[in-house]
Short mmCIF file of C-alpha atoms in Angstrom, two decimals:
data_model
loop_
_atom_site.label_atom_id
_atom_site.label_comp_id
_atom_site.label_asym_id
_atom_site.label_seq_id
_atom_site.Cartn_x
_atom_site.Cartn_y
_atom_site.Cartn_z
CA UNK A 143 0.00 0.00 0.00
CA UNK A 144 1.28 3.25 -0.89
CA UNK A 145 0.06 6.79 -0.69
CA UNK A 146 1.78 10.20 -1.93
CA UNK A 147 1.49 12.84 0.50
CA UNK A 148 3.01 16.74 0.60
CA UNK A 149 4.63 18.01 3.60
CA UNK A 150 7.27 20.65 4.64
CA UNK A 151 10.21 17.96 5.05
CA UNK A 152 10.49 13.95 5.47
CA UNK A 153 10.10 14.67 9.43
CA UNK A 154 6.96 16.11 8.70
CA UNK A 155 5.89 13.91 5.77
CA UNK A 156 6.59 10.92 8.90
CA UNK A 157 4.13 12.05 11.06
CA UNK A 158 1.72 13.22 8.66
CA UNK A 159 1.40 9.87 7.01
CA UNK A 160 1.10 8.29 10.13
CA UNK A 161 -1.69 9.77 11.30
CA UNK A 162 -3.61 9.24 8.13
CA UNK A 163 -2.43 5.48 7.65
CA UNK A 164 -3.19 4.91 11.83
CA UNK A 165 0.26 2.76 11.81
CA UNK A 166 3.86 3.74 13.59
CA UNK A 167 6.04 5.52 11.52
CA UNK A 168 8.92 2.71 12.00
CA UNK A 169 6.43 0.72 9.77
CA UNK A 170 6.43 3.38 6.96
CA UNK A 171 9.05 3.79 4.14
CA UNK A 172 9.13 7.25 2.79
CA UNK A 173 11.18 9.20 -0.65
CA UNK A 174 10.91 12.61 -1.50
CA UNK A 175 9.50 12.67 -5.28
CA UNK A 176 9.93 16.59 -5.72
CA UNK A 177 11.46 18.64 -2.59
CA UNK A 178 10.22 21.37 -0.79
CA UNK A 179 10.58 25.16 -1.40
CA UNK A 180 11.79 27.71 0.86
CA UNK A 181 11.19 30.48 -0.85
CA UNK A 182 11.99 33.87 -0.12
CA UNK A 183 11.62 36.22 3.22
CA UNK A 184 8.00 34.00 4.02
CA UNK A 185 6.83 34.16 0.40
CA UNK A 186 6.47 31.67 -2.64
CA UNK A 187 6.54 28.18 0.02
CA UNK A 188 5.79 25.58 -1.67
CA UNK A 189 5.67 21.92 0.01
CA UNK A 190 7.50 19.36 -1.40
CA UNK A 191 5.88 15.89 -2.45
CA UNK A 192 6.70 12.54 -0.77
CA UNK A 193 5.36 8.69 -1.26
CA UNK A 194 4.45 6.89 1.20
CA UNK A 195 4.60 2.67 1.66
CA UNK A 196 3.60 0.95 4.48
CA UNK A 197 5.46 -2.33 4.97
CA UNK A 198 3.64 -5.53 4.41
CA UNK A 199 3.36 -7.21 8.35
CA UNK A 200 1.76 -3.07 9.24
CA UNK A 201 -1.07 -3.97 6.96
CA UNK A 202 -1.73 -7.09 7.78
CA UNK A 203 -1.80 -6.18 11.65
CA UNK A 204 -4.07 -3.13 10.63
CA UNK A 205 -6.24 -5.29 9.12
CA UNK A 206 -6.53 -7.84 11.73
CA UNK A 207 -7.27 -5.00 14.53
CA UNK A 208 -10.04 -3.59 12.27
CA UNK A 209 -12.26 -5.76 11.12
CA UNK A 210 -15.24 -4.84 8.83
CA UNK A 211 -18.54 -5.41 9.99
CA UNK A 212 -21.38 -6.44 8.01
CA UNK A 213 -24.07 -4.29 7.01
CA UNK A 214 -26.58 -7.00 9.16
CA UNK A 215 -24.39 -6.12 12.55
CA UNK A 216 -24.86 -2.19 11.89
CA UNK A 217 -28.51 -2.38 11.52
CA UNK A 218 -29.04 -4.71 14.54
CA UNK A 219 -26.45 -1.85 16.23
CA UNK A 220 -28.86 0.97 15.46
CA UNK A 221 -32.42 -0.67 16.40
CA UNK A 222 -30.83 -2.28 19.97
CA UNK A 223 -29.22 0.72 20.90
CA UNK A 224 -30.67 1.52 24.31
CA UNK A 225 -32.45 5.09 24.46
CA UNK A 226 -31.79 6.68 27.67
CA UNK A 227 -33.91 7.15 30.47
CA UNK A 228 -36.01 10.50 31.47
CA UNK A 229 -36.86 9.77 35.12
CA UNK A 230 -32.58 9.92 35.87
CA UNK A 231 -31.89 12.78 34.82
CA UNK A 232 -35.02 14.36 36.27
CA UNK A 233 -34.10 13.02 39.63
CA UNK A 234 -30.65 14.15 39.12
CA UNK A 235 -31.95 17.59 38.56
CA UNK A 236 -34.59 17.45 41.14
CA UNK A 237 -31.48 16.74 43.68
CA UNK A 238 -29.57 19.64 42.44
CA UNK A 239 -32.13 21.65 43.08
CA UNK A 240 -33.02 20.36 46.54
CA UNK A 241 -29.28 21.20 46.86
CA UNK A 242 -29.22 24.57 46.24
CA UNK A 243 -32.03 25.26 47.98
CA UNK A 244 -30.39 23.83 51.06
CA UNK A 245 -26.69 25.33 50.17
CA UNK A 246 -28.24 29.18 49.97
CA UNK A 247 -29.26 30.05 53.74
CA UNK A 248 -26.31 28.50 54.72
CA UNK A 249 -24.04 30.45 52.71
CA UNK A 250 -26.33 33.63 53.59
CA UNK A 251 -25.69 33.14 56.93
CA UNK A 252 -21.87 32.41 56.50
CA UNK A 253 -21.34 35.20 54.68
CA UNK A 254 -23.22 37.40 57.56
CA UNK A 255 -21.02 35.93 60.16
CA UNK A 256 -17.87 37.24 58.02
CA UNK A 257 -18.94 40.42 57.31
CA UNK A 258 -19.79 40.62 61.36
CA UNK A 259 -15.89 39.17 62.20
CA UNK A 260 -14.73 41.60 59.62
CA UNK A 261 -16.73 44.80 61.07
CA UNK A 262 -15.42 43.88 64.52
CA UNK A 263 -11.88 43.44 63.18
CA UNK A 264 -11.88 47.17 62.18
CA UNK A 265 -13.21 48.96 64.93
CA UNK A 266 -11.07 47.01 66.91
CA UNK A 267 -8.01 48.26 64.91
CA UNK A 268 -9.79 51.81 65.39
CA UNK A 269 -9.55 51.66 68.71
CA UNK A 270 -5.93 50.27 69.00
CA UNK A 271 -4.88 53.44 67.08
CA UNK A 272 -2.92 56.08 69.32
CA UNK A 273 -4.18 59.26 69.85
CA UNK A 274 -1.84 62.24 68.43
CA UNK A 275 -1.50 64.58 71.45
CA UNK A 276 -0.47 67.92 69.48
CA UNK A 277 0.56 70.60 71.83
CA UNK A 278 -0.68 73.62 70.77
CA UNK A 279 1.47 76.34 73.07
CA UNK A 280 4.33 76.52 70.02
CA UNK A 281 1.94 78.43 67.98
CA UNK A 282 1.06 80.94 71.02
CA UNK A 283 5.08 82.11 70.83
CA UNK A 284 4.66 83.33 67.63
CA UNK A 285 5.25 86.77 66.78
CA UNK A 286 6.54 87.25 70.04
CA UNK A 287 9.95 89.10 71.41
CA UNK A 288 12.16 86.91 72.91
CA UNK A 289 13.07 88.28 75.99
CA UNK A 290 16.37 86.29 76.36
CA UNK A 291 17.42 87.71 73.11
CA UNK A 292 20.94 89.00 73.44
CA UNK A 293 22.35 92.19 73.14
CA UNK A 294 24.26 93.73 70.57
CA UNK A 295 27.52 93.72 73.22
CA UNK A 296 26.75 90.06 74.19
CA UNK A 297 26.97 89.53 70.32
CA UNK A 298 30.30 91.67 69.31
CA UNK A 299 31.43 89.33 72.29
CA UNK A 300 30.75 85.96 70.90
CA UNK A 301 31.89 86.97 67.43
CA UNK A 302 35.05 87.75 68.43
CA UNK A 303 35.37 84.69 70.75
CA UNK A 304 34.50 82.57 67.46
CA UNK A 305 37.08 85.01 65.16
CA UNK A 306 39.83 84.32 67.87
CA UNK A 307 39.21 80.26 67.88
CA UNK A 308 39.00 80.56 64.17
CA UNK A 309 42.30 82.73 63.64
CA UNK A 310 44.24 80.46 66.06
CA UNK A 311 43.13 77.26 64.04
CA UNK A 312 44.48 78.35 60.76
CA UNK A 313 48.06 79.29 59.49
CA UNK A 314 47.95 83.11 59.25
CA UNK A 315 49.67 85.99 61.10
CA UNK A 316 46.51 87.65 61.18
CA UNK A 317 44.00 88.94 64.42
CA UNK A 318 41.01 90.70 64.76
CA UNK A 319 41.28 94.62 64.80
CA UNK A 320 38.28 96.18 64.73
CA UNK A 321 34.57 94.59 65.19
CA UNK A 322 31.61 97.23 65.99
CA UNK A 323 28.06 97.59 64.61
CA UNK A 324 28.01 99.19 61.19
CA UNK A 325 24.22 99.74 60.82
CA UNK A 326 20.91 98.09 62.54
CA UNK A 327 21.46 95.40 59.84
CA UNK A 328 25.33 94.83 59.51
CA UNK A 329 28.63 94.15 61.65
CA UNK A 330 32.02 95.95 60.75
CA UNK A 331 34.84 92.59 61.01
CA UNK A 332 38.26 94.68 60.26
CA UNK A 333 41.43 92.02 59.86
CA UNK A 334 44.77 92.74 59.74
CA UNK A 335 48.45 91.31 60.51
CA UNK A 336 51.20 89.82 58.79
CA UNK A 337 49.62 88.01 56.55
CA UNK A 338 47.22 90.15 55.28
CA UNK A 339 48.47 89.70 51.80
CA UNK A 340 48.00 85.81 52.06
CA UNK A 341 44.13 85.88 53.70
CA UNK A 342 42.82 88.39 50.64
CA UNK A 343 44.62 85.65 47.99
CA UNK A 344 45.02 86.50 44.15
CA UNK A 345 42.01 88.65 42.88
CA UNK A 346 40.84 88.26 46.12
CA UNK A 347 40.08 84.79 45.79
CA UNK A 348 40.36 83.86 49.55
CA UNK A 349 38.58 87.52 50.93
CA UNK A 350 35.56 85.87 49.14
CA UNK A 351 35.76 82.75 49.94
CA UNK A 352 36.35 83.70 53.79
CA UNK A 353 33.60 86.82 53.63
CA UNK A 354 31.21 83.84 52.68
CA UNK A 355 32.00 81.69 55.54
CA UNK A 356 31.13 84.42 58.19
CA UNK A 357 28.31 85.73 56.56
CA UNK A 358 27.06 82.21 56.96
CA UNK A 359 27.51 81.80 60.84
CA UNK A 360 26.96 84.98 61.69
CA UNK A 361 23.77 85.70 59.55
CA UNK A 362 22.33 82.42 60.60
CA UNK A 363 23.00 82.62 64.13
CA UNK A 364 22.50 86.45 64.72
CA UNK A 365 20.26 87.29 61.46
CA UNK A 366 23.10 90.32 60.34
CA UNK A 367 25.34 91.10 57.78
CA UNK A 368 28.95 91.75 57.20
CA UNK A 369 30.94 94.33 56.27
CA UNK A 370 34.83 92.06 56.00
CA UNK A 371 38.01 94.62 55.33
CA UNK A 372 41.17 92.84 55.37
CA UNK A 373 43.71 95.39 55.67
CA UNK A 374 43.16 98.44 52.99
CA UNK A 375 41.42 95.89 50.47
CA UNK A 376 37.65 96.80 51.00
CA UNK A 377 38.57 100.36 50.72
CA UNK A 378 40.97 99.95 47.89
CA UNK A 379 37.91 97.79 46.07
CA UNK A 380 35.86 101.06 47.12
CA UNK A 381 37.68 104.12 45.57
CA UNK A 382 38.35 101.76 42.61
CA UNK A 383 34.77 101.23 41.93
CA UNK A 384 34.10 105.00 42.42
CA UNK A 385 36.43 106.22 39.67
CA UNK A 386 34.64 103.64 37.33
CA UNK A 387 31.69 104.16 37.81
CA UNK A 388 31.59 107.79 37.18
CA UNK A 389 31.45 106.93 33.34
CA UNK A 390 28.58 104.81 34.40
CA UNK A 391 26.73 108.06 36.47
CA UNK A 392 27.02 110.40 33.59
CA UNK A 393 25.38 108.33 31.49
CA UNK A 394 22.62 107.81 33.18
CA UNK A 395 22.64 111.32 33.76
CA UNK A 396 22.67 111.91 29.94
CA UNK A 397 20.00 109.24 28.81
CA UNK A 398 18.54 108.13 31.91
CA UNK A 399 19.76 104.52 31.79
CA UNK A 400 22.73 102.70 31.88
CA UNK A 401 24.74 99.04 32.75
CA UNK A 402 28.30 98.09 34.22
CA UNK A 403 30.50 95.73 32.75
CA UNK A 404 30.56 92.09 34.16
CA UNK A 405 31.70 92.62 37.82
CA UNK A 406 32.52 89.42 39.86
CA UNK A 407 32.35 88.98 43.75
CA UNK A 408 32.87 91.48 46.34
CA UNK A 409 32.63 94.35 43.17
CA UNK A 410 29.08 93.44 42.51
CA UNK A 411 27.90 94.39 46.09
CA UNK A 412 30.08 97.69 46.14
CA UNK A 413 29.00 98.74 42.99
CA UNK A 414 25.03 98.27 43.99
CA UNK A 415 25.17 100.20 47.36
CA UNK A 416 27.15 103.21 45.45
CA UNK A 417 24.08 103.30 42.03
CA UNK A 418 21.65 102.87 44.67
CA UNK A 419 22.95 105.88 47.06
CA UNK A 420 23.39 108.29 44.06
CA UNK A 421 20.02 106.94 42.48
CA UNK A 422 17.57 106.33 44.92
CA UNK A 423 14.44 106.71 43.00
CA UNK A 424 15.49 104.69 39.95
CA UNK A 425 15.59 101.12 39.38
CA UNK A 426 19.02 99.72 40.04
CA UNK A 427 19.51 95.65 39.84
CA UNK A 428 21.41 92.62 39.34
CA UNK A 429 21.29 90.73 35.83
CA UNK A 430 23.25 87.67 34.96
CA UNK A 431 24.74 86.79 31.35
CA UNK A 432 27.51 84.43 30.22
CA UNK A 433 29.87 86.62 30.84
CA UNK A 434 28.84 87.65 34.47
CA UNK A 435 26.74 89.36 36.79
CA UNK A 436 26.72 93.47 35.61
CA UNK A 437 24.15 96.02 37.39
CA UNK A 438 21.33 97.65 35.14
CA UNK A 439 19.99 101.43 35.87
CA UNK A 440 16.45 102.69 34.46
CA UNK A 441 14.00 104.41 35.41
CA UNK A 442 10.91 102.15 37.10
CA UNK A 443 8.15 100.85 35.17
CA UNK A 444 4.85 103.36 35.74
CA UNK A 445 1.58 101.39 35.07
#
């Protein structure tokens, strides 16, 4: 017996014929007649075409385990088939239904004794919940002077015990000279000594760095400001400023507006307190650009 038969491969062309011809496929001997097609990127497939022969002690054994019947034994089949029965399954659904109606109350009433278990679960949990005891007297200090509060002596005092420990800790020749109020707002720190030179640094790298660090403590612990002069440099920085920015004054004289060059650091602060004490009623501000930060005069914007 033989049979032709297209598949993907032989592997496939196996199992395909076996399942058609019911047999093993150690009992089947297979060639490829015209192979298979790949084709190209999914497209154009084409299976290839194989026959099929079954080997002479399969058949025989398929034939023994199927015999034919006669067309006598499939009529007698059909009319002495037994019909089944009505009253089973109506008792079988007559007991599911006595069933359910004797599952529901009890899953009613399950379901009712959860809910209850869960209700008290939660109020339970309510009630194991601590109670936040704020204390309201913080917000009855506010706005109020603090009577401890020291005074301006008691301050100059602890500065200059903090300058001292701070002095003594580093490398410079260098003391405190002069420390007083300057304004409401501000504390004159004068510095001077030996190394004078050293603590300002090149372009007055380390006078920045250092006016930073006090205005830092001090504004943080005593809310003030700083006025730092190491030596002459503050009041070098000062008349330096003042001869340029008298360009800057007549101009703004002239036109009414006008802008510094990029300043950096301390320059930037001098330069702001001068504009604003020869221009008090116009606009006088800081504005950044790549270059730096440079201070812009105009008059104010009238609505």
């Amino acid at each position: 017996m033989s049979i032709r038969i297209e598949a993907k491969d032989l592997e496939a062309a196996y199992i395909k014929a076996a399942s058609q011809l019911g047999c093993s496929t150690i009992n089947l001997e297979i060639t490829p007649i015209k192979p298979s097609r790949k084709g190209f990127f999914g497209f154009f497939q084409k299976d290839g075409l194989f026959e099929v022969v079954v080997k002479k002690e399969a058949e025989k054994k398929a034939k023994k385990s199927k015999p034919e019947r006669s067309e006598r034994e499939i009529k007698e089949l059909k009319y002495h088939t037994p019909k089944p029965l009505k009253t089973e399954t109506s008792n079988k659904s007559e007991d599911k239904s006595e069933l359910k109606s004797q599952s529901e109350p009890k899953l009613q009433s399950e379901l009712k004794t959860e809910n209850r278990a869960e209700a008290r679960s939660a109020k339970e949990q309510i009630a194991k919940k601590p109670v936040l005891n704020i204390d309201h007297s913080i917000f009855d200090s506010f706005h109020k002077i603090d009577e401890n509060k020291p005074s301006q002596d008691d301050i100059l005092l602890e500065i200059r015990a903090g300058l001292d420990k701070l002095l003594i800790a580093s490398s410079f020749d260098i003391e405190v000279s002069e420390l007083s109020i300057y304004d409401a707002d501000t504390i004159y720190i004068k510095l001077d000594g030996a190394d004078a030179a050293l603590m300002i640094g090149k372009e007055g790298y380390r006078y920045k760095a250092i006016s930073y660090l006090l205005f830092n403590w001090i504004n943080a612990r005593y809310n003030k400001g700083i006025r730092l002069e190491i030596a002459e440099f503050l009041k070098n920085q000062e008349s330096s400023m003042a001869t340029y920015l008298s360009g800057v004054i007549e101009r703004v004289e002239l036109i009414g507006k006008a802008q510094t060059k990029p300043l950096d650091g301390v320059l930037v602060k001098i330069a702001l307190e001068q504009l604003r004490d020869r221009f008090p009623d116009k606009y006088v501000g800081i504005k950044n650009s790549d270059e730096g930060k440079f201070i812009v005069i105009n008059d104010f914007h009238k609505k």
